[in-house]
């Protein structure tokens, strides 16, 4: 015991369920990342990143 089901019982129903869940999580992460990228690309760029960084620096 204490060993991952994916190692000890690769073809078990539990391992299959884990694989399916992991595949679904990965797909959702990919969709969210794509949507965020599209959102960021569609936002107007009012300031460059250099200007933003220089405003945050205190001397």
PDB file of C-alpha atoms in Angstrom:
ATOM      1  CA  UNK A   1       0.000   0.000   0.000  1.00  0.00           C
ATOM      2  CA  UNK A   2       1.029   3.613  -0.356  1.00  0.00           C
ATOM      3  CA  UNK A   3       1.838   3.104  -4.035  1.00  0.00           C
ATOM      4  CA  UNK A   4      -0.096   4.992  -6.723  1.00  0.00           C
ATOM      5  CA  UNK A   5      -2.915   3.049  -8.373  1.00  0.00           C
ATOM      6  CA  UNK A   6      -1.514   4.157 -11.725  1.00  0.00           C
ATOM      7  CA  UNK A   7       1.631   2.127 -10.962  1.00  0.00           C
ATOM      8  CA  UNK A   8       0.234  -0.895  -9.149  1.00  0.00           C
ATOM      9  CA  UNK A   9      -2.924  -1.550 -11.190  1.00  0.00           C
ATOM     10  CA  UNK A  10      -2.452   0.212 -14.524  1.00  0.00           C
ATOM     11  CA  UNK A  11      -5.477  -1.380 -16.239  1.00  0.00           C
ATOM     12  CA  UNK A  12      -7.884  -1.216 -13.269  1.00  0.00           C
ATOM     13  CA  UNK A  13     -11.188   0.678 -13.431  1.00  0.00           C
ATOM     14  CA  UNK A  14      -9.809   3.100 -10.835  1.00  0.00           C
ATOM     15  CA  UNK A  15      -6.774   3.851 -12.978  1.00  0.00           C
ATOM     16  CA  UNK A  16      -9.026   4.293 -16.017  1.00  0.00           C
ATOM     17  CA  UNK A  17     -11.206   6.738 -14.075  1.00  0.00           C
ATOM     18  CA  UNK A  18      -8.122   8.639 -12.921  1.00  0.00           C
ATOM     19  CA  UNK A  19      -6.845   8.872 -16.515  1.00  0.00           C
ATOM     20  CA  UNK A  20     -10.228  10.112 -17.747  1.00  0.00           C
ATOM     21  CA  UNK A  21     -10.373  12.728 -14.985  1.00  0.00           C
ATOM     22  CA  UNK A  22      -6.829  13.887 -15.690  1.00  0.00           C
ATOM     23  CA  UNK A  23      -7.624  14.161 -19.407  1.00  0.00           C
ATOM     24  CA  UNK A  24     -10.712  16.267 -18.642  1.00  0.00           C
ATOM     25  CA  UNK A  25      -8.780  18.557 -16.286  1.00  0.00           C
ATOM     26  CA  UNK A  26      -6.052  19.029 -18.895  1.00  0.00           C
ATOM     27  CA  UNK A  27      -8.655  19.846 -21.551  1.00  0.00           C
ATOM     28  CA  UNK A  28     -10.338  22.417 -19.303  1.00  0.00           C
ATOM     29  CA  UNK A  29      -6.964  24.015 -18.470  1.00  0.00           C
ATOM     30  CA  UNK A  30      -6.218  24.275 -22.175  1.00  0.00           C
ATOM     31  CA  UNK A  31      -9.581  25.914 -22.892  1.00  0.00           C
ATOM     32  CA  UNK A  32      -9.165  28.406 -20.036  1.00  0.00           C
ATOM     33  CA  UNK A  33      -5.615  29.279 -21.122  1.00  0.00           C
ATOM     34  CA  UNK A  34      -6.769  29.818 -24.702  1.00  0.00           C
ATOM     35  CA  UNK A  35      -9.658  32.018 -23.578  1.00  0.00           C
ATOM     36  CA  UNK A  36      -7.369  34.091 -21.358  1.00  0.00           C
ATOM     37  CA  UNK A  37      -4.891  34.543 -24.185  1.00  0.00           C
ATOM     38  CA  UNK A  38      -7.676  35.669 -26.535  1.00  0.00           C
ATOM     39  CA  UNK A  39      -8.932  38.061 -23.853  1.00  0.00           C
ATOM     40  CA  UNK A  40      -5.488  39.548 -23.283  1.00  0.00           C
ATOM     41  CA  UNK A  41      -4.869  39.974 -27.011  1.00  0.00           C
ATOM     42  CA  UNK A  42      -8.193  41.761 -27.495  1.00  0.00           C
ATOM     43  CA  UNK A  43      -7.634  44.262 -24.647  1.00  0.00           C
ATOM     44  CA  UNK A  44      -6.293  47.643 -25.730  1.00  0.00           C
ATOM     45  CA  UNK A  45      -2.704  48.305 -24.707  1.00  0.00           C
ATOM     46  CA  UNK A  46      -2.777  51.695 -22.961  1.00  0.00           C
ATOM     47  CA  UNK A  47       0.698  51.491 -21.405  1.00  0.00           C
ATOM     48  CA  UNK A  48       3.769  49.488 -22.251  1.00  0.00           C
ATOM     49  CA  UNK A  49       5.111  47.073 -19.662  1.00  0.00           C
ATOM     50  CA  UNK A  50       8.202  49.294 -19.225  1.00  0.00           C
ATOM     51  CA  UNK A  51       6.035  52.248 -18.210  1.00  0.00           C
ATOM     52  CA  UNK A  52       4.072  50.137 -15.747  1.00  0.00           C
ATOM     53  CA  UNK A  53       7.253  48.741 -14.180  1.00  0.00           C
ATOM     54  CA  UNK A  54       8.819  52.196 -13.820  1.00  0.00           C
ATOM     55  CA  UNK A  55       5.717  53.446 -11.989  1.00  0.00           C
ATOM     56  CA  UNK A  56       6.041  50.622  -9.451  1.00  0.00           C
ATOM     57  CA  UNK A  57       9.700  51.338  -8.638  1.00  0.00           C
ATOM     58  CA  UNK A  58      10.300  53.517  -5.592  1.00  0.00           C
ATOM     59  CA  UNK A  59      13.610  55.148  -4.813  1.00  0.00           C
TER      60      UNK A  59
END
